[in-house]
C-alpha cells in the first residue's frame, strides 16, 4: 500500500531534549516536506526536499533541522525543543508535475 | 505576497443542503489547484483536483475562475459525513511550492 509513515504519533517531551520525528514514503517520490498545523494558522511549511541531499527552508524553519540521505526518508530534528514548537506535524510527499501531496498520519508533539 | 484566502466558516447546514466554498489566490501565475479534506486534526486527504474547465465527482463540483483568481467547491445533497474542514491548495508556478489556505469548516446536521 502506498503510504507516508510518520513516527511517533504522539510525543510529550521537555524543553531542550533533542528529538527526531521520522518520515518514510514507499512511493519513490522525489519531493518530501514537513508542515506544522496550529489553530488559526493553518498548515505552514517547515522544510522541504526536492531530492536526495537537497533540502530547503519553508516558511517557518527556525528551530528545526532535516536531512535527506536517502530518497524514502526525511526525518525532522528538533535539537532543543521549546514550548512554542508544541504543534501537530505532518510529513508529506509528492510525485512529479502537478501530482498532489500525500500526507502521513501526523505527529502530535507537546513540549513542556 | 503569496496568499490563499478562505472563509473559515463554520458553515452549519442541514442534511441535503447545497453548500459552496470559495477560495481566492493572489498569484496570477499559479498553475495547479486542489481541494483537500481534513477530519478532526487527522491528515489532509485529496478530495479533488481543479481543472480549468471545471470538474465534477459525484456530489462535488470544482470550478476555477482564472480571471477573478478564485476556485470554488460545491457540495450538493450534503451528508453528515461531509462534516470536515476543506482546504484550498494552490501550486506556485515557481516550483513545487504548495500554498494552503487555512481551511473552511463545514458542519452538516440532521
Short mmCIF file of C-alpha atoms in Angstrom, two decimals, chain B residues 5 21-27 33 35 50-51 62-73 88 90:
data_model
loop_
_atom_site.label_atom_id
_atom_site.label_comp_id
_atom_site.label_asym_id
_atom_site.label_seq_id
_atom_site.Cartn_x
_atom_site.Cartn_y
_atom_site.Cartn_z
CA UNK B 5 -7.65 33.02 1.36
CA UNK B 21 -16.98 27.44 -0.66
CA UNK B 22 -14.78 29.93 -2.41
CA UNK B 23 -11.04 30.35 -2.25
CA UNK B 24 -9.09 33.28 -3.67
CA UNK B 25 -5.42 33.26 -4.58
CA UNK B 26 -3.10 36.18 -5.16
CA UNK B 27 -0.55 34.80 -7.63
CA UNK B 33 -5.33 23.83 -7.77
CA UNK B 35 -9.28 20.77 -2.66
CA UNK B 50 -9.49 21.50 -10.00
CA UNK B 51 -9.25 21.68 -13.78
CA UNK B 62 -14.97 22.24 -8.52
CA UNK B 63 -14.63 25.36 -10.62
CA UNK B 64 -11.69 27.59 -11.49
CA UNK B 65 -12.01 31.24 -12.46
CA UNK B 66 -8.59 32.45 -13.54
CA UNK B 67 -9.77 35.96 -14.41
CA UNK B 68 -11.01 36.56 -10.87
CA UNK B 69 -8.42 34.27 -9.30
CA UNK B 70 -10.68 32.04 -7.32
CA UNK B 71 -11.67 28.43 -7.12
CA UNK B 72 -14.86 27.06 -5.73
CA UNK B 73 -16.19 23.81 -4.32
CA UNK B 88 -7.84 25.04 -0.73
CA UNK B 90 -2.61 26.29 -4.89
#
